[in-house]
XYZ file of C-alpha atoms in Angstrom:
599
model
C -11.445 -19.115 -28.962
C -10.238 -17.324 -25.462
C -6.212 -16.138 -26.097
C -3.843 -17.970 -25.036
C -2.973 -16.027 -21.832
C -6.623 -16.509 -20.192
C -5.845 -19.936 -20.609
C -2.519 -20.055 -18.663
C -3.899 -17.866 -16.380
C -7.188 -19.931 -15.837
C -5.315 -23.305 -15.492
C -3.217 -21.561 -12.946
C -6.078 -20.370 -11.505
C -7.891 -24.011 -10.788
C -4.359 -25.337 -9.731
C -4.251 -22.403 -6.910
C -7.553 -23.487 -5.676
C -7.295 -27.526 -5.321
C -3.336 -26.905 -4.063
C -4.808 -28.305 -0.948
C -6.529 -31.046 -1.925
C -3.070 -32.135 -3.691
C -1.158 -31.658 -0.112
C -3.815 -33.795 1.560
C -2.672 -36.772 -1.197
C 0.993 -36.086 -1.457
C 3.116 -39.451 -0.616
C 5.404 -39.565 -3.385
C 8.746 -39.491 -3.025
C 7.682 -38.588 0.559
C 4.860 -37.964 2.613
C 5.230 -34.431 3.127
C 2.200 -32.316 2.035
C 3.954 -30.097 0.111
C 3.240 -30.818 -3.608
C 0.388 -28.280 -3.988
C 1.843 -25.271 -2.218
C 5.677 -26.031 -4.691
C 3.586 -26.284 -7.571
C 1.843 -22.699 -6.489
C 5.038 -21.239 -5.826
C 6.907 -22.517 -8.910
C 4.261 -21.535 -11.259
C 2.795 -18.347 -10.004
C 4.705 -16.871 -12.871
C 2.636 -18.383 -15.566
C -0.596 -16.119 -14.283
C 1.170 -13.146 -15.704
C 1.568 -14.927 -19.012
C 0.451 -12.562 -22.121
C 1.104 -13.295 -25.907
C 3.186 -10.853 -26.562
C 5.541 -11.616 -23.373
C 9.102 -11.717 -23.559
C 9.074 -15.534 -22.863
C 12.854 -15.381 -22.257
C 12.063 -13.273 -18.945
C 9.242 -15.426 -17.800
C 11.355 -18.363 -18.460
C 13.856 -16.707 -15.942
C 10.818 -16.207 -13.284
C 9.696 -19.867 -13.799
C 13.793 -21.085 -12.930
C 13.810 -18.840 -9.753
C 10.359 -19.307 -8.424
C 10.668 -23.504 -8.984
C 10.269 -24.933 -5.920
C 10.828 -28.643 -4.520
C 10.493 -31.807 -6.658
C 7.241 -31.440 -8.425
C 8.068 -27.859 -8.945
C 11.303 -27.996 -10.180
C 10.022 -30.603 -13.217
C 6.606 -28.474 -13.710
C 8.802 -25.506 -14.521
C 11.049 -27.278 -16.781
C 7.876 -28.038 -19.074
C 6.137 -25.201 -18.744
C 9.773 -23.233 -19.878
C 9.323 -24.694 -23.163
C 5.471 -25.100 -23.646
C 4.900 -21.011 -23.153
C 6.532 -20.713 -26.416
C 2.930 -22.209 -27.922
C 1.501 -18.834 -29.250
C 4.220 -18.746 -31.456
C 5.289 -22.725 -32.207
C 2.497 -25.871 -32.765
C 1.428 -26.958 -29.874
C 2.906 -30.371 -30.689
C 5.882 -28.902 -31.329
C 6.235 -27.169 -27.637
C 4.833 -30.419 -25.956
C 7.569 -32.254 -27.412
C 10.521 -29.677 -26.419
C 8.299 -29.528 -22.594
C 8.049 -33.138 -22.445
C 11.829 -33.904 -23.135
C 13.149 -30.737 -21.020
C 11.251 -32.372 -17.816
C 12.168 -35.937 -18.556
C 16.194 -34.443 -18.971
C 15.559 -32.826 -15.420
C 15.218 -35.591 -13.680
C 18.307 -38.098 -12.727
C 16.105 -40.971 -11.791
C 12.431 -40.559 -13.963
C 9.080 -42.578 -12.959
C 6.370 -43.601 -14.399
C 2.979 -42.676 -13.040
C 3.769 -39.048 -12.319
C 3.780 -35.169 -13.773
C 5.941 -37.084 -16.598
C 3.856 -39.817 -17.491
C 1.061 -37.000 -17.938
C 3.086 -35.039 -20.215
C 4.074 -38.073 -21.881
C 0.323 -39.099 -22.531
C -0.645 -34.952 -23.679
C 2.505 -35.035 -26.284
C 0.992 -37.988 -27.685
C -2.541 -37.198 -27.749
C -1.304 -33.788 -29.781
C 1.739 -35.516 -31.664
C -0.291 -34.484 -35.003
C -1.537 -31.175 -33.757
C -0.045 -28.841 -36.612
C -1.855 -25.454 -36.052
C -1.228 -23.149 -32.928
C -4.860 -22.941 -32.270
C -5.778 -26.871 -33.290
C -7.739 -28.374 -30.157
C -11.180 -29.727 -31.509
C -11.801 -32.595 -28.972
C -11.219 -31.545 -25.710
C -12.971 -33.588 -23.905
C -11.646 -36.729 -25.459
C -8.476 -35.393 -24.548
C -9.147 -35.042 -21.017
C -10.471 -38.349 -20.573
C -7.019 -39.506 -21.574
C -5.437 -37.886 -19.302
C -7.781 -38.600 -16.580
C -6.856 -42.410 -17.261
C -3.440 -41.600 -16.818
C -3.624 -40.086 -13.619
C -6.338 -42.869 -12.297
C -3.219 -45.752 -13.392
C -0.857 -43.837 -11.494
C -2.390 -45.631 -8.337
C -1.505 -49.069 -9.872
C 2.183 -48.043 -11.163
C 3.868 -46.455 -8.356
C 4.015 -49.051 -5.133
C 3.657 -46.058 -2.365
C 0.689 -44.954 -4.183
C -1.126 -47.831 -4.244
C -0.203 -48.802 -0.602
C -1.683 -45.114 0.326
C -4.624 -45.501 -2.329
C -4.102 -42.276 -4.065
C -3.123 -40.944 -7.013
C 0.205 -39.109 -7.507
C -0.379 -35.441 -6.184
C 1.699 -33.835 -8.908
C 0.371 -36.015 -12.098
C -3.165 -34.946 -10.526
C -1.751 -30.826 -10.286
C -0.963 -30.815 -14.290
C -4.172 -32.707 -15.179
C -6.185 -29.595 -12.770
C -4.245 -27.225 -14.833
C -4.502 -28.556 -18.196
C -8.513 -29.164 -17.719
C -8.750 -25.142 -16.628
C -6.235 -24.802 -19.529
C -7.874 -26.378 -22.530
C -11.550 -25.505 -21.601
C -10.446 -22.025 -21.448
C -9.145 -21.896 -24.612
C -12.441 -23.144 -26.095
C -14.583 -20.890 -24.023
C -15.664 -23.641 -21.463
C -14.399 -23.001 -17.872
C -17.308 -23.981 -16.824
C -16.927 -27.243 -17.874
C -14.296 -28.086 -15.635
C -15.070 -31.217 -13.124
C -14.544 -31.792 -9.263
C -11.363 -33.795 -9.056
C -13.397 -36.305 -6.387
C -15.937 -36.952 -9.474
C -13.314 -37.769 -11.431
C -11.525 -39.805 -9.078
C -14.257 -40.825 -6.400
C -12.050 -43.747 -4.583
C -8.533 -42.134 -5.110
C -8.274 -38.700 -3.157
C -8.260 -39.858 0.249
C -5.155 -42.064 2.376
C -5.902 -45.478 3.015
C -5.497 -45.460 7.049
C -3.273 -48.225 7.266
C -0.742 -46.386 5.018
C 2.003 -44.922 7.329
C 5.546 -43.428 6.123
C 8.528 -44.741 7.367
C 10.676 -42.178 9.657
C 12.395 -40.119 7.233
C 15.366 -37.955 7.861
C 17.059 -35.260 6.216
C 16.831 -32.163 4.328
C 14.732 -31.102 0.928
C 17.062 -28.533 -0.514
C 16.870 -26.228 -3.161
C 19.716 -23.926 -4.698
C 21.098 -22.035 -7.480
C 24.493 -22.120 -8.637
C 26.652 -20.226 -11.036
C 28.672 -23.032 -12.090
C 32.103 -23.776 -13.214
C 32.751 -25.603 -16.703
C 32.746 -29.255 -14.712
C 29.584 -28.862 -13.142
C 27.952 -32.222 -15.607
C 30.296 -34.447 -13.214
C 29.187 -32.745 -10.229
C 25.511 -33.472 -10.629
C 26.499 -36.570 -11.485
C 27.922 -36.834 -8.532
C 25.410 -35.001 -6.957
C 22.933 -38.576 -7.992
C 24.681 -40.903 -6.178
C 24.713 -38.945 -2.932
C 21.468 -37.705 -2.568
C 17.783 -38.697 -3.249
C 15.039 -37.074 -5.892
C 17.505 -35.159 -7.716
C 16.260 -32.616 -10.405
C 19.047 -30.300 -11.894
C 18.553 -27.853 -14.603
C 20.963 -25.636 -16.566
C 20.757 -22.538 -17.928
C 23.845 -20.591 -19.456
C 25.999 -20.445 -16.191
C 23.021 -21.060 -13.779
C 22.012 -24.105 -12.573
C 19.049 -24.994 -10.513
C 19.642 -27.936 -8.065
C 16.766 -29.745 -6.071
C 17.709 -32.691 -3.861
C 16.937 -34.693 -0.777
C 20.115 -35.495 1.257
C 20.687 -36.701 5.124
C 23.923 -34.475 5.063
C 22.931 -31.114 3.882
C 26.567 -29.814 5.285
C 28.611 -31.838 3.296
C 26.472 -31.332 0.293
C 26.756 -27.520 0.610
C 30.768 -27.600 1.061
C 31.067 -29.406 -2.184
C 28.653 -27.005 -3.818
C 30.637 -24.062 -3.107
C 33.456 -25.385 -3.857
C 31.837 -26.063 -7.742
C 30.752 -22.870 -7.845
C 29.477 -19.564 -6.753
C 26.244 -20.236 -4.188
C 23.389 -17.524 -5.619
C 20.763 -19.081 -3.366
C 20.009 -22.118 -0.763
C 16.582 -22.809 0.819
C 16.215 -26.410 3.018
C 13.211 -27.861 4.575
C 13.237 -30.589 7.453
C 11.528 -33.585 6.023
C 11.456 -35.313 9.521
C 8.971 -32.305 10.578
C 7.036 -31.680 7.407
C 6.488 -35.532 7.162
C 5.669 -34.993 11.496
C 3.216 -32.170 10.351
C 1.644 -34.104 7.742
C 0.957 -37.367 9.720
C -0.814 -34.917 12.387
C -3.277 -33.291 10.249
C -6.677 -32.142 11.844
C -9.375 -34.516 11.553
C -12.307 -33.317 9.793
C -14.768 -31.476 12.020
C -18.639 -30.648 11.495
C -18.588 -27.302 10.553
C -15.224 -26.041 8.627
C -13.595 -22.548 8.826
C -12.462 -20.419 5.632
C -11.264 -17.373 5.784
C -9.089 -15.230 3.073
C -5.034 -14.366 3.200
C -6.150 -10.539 4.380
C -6.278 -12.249 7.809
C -2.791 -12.201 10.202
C -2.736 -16.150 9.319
C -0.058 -18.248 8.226
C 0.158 -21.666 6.415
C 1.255 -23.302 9.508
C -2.309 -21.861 11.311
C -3.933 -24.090 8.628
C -2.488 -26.794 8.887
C -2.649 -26.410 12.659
C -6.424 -25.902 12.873
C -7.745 -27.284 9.574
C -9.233 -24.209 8.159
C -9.282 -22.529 4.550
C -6.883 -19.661 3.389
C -8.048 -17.805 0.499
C -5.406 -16.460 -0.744
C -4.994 -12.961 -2.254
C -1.649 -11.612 -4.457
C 1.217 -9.686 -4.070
C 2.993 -8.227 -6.810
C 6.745 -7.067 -6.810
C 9.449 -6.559 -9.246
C 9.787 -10.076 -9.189
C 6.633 -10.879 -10.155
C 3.300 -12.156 -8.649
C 2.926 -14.732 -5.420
C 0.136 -15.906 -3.417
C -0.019 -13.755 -0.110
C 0.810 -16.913 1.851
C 3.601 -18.029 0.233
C 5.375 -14.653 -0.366
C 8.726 -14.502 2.288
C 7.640 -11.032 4.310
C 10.933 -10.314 5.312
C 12.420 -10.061 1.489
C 9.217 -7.960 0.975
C 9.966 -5.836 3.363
C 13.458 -5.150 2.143
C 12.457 -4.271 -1.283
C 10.164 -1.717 0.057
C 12.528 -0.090 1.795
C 14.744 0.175 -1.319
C 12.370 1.693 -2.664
C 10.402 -1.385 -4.967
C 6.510 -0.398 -5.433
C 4.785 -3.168 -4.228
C 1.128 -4.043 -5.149
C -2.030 -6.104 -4.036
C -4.370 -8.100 -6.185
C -7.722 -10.246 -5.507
C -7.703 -14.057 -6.921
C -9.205 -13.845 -10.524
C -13.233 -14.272 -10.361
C -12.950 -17.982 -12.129
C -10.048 -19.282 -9.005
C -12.292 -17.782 -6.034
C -15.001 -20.003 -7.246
C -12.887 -23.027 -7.966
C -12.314 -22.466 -3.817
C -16.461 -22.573 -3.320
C -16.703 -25.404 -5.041
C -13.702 -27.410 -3.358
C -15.022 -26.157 -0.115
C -18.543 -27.718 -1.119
C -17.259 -31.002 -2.386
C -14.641 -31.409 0.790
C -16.488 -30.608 3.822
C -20.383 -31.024 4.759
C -20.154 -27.170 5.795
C -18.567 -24.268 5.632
C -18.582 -21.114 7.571
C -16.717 -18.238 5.477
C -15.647 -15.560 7.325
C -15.076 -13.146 4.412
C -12.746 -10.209 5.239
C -15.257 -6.942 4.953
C -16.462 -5.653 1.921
C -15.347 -2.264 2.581
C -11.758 -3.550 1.703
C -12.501 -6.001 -1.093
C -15.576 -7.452 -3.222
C -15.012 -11.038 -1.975
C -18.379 -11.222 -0.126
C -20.317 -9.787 -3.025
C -18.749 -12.390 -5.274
C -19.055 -15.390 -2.561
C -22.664 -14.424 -1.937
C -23.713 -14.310 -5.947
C -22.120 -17.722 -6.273
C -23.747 -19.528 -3.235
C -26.837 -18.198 -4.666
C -26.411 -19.926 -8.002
C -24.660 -23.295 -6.713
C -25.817 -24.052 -2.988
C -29.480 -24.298 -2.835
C -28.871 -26.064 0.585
C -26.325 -23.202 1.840
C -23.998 -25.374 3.153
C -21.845 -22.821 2.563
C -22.741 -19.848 4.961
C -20.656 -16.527 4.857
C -20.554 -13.891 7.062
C -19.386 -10.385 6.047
C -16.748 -9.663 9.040
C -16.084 -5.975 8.542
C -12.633 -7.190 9.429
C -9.380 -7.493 8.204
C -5.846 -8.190 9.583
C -5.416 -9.201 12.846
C -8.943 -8.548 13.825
C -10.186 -11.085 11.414
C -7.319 -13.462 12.540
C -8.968 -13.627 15.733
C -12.260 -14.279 15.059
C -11.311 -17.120 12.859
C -8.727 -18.560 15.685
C -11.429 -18.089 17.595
C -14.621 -19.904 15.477
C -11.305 -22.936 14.427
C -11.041 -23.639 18.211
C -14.843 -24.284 19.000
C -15.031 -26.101 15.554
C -12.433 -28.540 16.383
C -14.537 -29.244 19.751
C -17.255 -30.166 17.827
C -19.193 -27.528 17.752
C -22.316 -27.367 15.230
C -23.175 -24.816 12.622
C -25.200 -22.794 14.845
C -23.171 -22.393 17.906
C -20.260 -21.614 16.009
C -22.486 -19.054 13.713
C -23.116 -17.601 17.365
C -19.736 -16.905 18.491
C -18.573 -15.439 15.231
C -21.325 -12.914 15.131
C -20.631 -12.243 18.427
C -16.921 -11.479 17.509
C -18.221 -8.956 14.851
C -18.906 -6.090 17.413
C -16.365 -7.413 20.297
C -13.015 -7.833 18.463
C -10.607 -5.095 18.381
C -7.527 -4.210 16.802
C -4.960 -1.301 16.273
C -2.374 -0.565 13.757
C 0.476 1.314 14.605
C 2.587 2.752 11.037
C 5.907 3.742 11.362
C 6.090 6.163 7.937
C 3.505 7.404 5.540
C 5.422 7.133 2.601
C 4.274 3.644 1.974
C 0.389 4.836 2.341
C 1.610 7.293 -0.285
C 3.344 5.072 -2.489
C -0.240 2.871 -2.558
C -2.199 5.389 -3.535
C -3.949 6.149 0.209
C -2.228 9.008 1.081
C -0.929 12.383 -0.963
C 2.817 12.458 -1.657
C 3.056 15.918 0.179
C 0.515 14.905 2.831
C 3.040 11.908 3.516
C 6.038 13.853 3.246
C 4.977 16.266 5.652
C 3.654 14.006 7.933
C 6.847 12.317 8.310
C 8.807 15.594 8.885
C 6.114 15.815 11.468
C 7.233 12.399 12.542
C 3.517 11.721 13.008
C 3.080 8.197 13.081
C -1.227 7.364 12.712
C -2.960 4.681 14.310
C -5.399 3.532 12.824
C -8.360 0.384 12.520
C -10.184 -1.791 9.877
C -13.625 -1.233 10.833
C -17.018 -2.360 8.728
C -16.948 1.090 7.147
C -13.104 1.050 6.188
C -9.606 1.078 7.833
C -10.179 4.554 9.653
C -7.592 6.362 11.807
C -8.546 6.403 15.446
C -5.471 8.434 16.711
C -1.809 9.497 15.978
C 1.488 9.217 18.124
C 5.154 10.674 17.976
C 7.603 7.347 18.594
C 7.493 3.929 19.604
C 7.123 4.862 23.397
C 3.952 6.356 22.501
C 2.581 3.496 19.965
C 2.803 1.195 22.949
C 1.152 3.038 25.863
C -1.593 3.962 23.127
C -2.066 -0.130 22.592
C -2.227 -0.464 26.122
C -4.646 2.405 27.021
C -6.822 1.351 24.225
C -6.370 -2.511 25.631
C -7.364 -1.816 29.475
C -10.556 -0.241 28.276
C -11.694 -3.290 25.690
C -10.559 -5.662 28.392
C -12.197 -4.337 31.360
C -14.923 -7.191 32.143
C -12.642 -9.678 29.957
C -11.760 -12.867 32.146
C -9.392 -15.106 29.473
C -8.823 -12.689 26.478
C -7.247 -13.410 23.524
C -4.317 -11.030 22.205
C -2.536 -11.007 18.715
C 0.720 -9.422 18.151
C 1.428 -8.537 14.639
C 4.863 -7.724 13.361
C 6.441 -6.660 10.072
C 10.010 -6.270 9.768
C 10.419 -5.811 13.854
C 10.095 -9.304 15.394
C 12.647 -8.964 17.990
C 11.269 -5.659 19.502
C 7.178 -6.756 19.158
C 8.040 -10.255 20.470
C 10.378 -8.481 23.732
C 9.302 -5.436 25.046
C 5.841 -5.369 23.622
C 5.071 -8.884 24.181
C 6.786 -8.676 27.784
C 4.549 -5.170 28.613
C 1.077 -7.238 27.605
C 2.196 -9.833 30.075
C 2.284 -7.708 32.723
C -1.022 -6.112 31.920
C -2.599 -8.823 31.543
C -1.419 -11.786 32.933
C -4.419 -13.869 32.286
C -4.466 -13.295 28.359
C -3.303 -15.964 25.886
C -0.976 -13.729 23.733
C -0.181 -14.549 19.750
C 2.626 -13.407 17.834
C 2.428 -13.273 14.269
C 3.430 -11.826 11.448
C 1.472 -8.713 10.191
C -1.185 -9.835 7.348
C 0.913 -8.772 3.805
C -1.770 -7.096 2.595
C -2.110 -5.058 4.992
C 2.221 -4.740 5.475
C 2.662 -3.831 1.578
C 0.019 -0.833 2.232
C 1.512 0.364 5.784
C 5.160 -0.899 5.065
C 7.929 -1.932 7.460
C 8.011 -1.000 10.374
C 4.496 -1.731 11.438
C 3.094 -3.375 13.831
C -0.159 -4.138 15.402
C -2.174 -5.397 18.557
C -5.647 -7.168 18.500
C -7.825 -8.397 20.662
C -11.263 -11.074 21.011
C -12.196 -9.976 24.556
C -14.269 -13.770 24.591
C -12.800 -16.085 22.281
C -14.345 -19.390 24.110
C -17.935 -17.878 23.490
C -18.465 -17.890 27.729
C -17.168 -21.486 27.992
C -15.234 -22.098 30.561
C -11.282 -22.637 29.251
C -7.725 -22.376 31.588
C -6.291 -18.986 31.345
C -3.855 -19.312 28.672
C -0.363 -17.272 28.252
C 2.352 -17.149 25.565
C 4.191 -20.541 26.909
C 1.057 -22.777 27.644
C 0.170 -26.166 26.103
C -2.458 -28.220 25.558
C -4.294 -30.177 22.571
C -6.225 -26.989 21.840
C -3.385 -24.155 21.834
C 0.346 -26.276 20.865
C 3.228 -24.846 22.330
C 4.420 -24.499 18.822
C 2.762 -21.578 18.147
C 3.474 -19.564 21.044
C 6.447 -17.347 21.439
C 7.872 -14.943 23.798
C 11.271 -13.479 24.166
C 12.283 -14.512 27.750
C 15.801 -12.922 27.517
């Protein structure tokens, strides 16, 4: 019998790696896409779990890191069913089950809670900690129970899907419960499970909605019962939970303004984070359609979310670890990160667990017909090694093909930007295979740190070596190459950094007729995005330049301050494409994700 804490940790695991399949199926309350990444977010904290844990803290972590609707209620049972190692499991279900169902102002059947519901009942007689002898059985009644939320909830049914959140806890309790009896292995594709019930019905289409998706903390005042009460009538999908003085509000309103005012004026505003559901419900509706050969890459890469969902590729996420606890690299905020490392916080990096980067192959096999992986290079991390031993073992047909980059950062980012693009044309396996092995020895990129201490504080640098050098005020440049990031240089100031990049760029671009240039940024948009961005323009007016923010595993290594430049010299593979710069739109490059300071 595995401890409890691999089992938290491995049905946190298989959540993390079908979070997108649960996006792709989100329509309830609201089309947005967002169920998989709040349920990431929300309950990242559970991969830390251990036995002994103070469960107090991590019930703190859960409360801060909850996240929009499905998040919010996840966290509320998960506060309560942590306490397992030490209380029966029925026991804990019961307390999880009735602390999510108290959450909610307006509950429904045929989501998370109906699931919960159904797993409190299957265990109601469970006496012993450690008591799970069918668990099969018990899956298959929770499989039922997500299959009838199709038939119980109108919107679902309309879309023909099941509910995105009921279908997150049953991906987390299978990795869960199998762990715990030593069977991980055992775990099922959701689209065997649910073969007719994972994909949107194409006459399903969301009304226009309008508003705001708001979460906040409060440190309330002794009324605050009729305030949320209040709260109910005014706004939509309201989850509120209470802890001591701090209360955790999530709710969707069309007047976030007036909302806010009579918030404050309740109580002391710790925190307040809004999305625009007009846009994310926009976003979803526009999703990429499916192409022949699908792009993965891993969160080492300067990509974002928003490049996903833009260009319908894979991010494999990696971890960064903080005072605050652990976070997938693309959902950690990098300016917050950045601030605690200049206080002083030691910040950390972490590859996915073994058992969640294969729970990625194997959604990758059962979504798309094929894959091309571009794995960042092994000299950084073993993700190739471990990608290539388990496409051996489960793709006899290699319809997953991976390529070891040698890259990382920015210079991966633009080899996958450029492979997404000639994809989306529909582009087959081989011609795409062509242009990213021809990015392997053309891309280019340069890192420019600001102070060594961070190197130091990593482990990559001596604590004297560092000090010195920043005495020195020697600021290194250096480049992730196939045999390692090595340090091609080293400059006194800013002034310097940028006629380095642009000495280094005239001599890669040469014979280069519509380049591609990424801008990478940590903690210093406004100067990267003006007078950097505004000196590549001049040098090269015919390059399509990218600004983005600087990959965070490479940031928590070099630390604020950094910034980088690369380059793909031939990202259309020789086909003939419209010069592209920083403001131009078409189907192929939005105007979205362009920016440049014109002021």
């Amino acid at each position: 019998m595995a401890p409890f804490d691999q089992a938290f940790s491995a049905g946190f695991d298989r959540l993390a790696a079908w979070s997108d399949l649960l996006d792709t199926i989100n329509v309830f309350p609201v089309a947005d896409g967002d169920t998989g990444r709040n349920l990431v977010v929300s309950l990242a904290p559970l991969k830390e779990f251990r036995m002994a844990s103070d469960t107090d803290r991590l019930t703190d972590q859960l409360l801060r890191a909850a996240r929009g609707n499905s998040g919010n209620i996840a966290t509320q049972f998960f506060s309560e069913f942590i306490k397992t190692p030490v209380t029966p499991i029925a026991k804990a279900l019961r307390q999880g089950t009735r602390a999510a169902h108290q959450a909610v102002r307006t509950p429904q059947d045929g989501t998370m809670l109906t699931v919960f519901d159904t797993l409190a009942a299957a265990l109601a007689d469970c006496t012993l900690t450690y008591d799970i002898t069918d668990v099969p059985a018990l899956l298959d009644g929770l499989q039922a129970t997500v299959q009838s939320s199709r038939d119980i909830l109108p919107r679902l049914r309309s879309a023909g899907v099941v509910d995105a959140g009921a279908l997150g806890m049953y991906l987390f309790f299978e990795g869960f419960f199998y762990a715990l009896i030593d069977r991980v292995e055992d775990c099922r594709p959701p689209a065997h499970l649910f073969p007719d019930s994972l994909q949107i019905s194409h006459t399903f289409r969301e009304q226009d909605n309008q508003g705001y998706c708001v979460d906040t903390v409060l440190r309330a005042q002794p009324d605050m019962d009729a305030v949320i009460q209040n709260l109910t009538t005014k706004a939509e999908s309201v989850v509120a939970i209470t802890r001591g003085d701090i209360v955790k509000l999530h709710f969707h309103t069309t007047d976030r303004e007036t909302m806010r005012r009579t918030l404050e004026a309740t109580g002391t505003l710790v925190s307040w984070s809004e999305d625009d559901l007009a846009h994310q419900v926009q976003t979803f509706q526009q999703r990429p359609r499916q192409t022949r050969v699908h792009i993965a890459t891993d969160g080492a890469a300067s990509l974002t979310r928003a490049d996903q969902q833009r260009y319908g590729f894979t991010l494999l996420d990696s971890y960064i670890t903080t005072d605050s606890g652990s976070q997938p690299e693309s959902r950690v905020d990098a300016q917050d990160l950045y601030q605690r490392m200049r206080a002083g916080e030691r910040v950390t990096t972490s590859q996915a667990s073994v058992f969640e980067r294969h729970q990625h192959y194997l959604r990758l096999l059962e979504t798309y017909p094929e894959t091309l992986y571009l794995c960042v290079g092994s000299a950084f991390t073993g993700n190739y090694e471990t990608a290539a031993e388990w496409q051996t073992r489960h793709d006899p047909r290699s319809r997953l093909q991976i390529l070891d980059t040698g890259a990382a950062s920015g210079r991966l980012a633009v080899m996958v930007l450029a492979a997404a693009r000639l994809a989306g044309r529909g582009a087959d396996m081989d011609t795409v295979k062509a242009l990213a092995l021809q990015s392997l020895t053309a891309c280019r990129e340069y890192i420019f740190i600001d102070r060594l201490k961070y190197l130091a504080a990593g482990g990559r640098l001596s604590r004297p070596s560092a000090l010195m050098g920043d005495l020195l005020r020697v600021k290194p440049v250096i480049s992730p190459l196939p045999t390692g990031a090595e340090k091609i240089g080293s400059v006194k100031n800013r002034p310097d950094q940028l006629r380095f990049a642009l000495r280094q760029l005239a001599s890669d671009l040469a014979e280069a007729l519509t380049p591609l240039i990424l801008l990478e940024y940590s903690d210093n948009h406004e100067w990267v995005a003006g007078e950097v961005a505004d000196r590549l323009h001049q040098a090269f007016p015919a390059a399509e330049i990218i600004l983005q923010p600087l990959s965070l595993t490479t940031g928590a290594h070099t630390g604020p301050g950094t910034w980088a430049v690369a380059v793909h010299p031939d990202p259309a593979g020789r086909l003939a494409r419209p010069s592209a710069g920083l403001a131009q739109a078409s189907s192929e490059n939005p105007p979205v994700y362009m920016e440049r300071n014109t002021g």
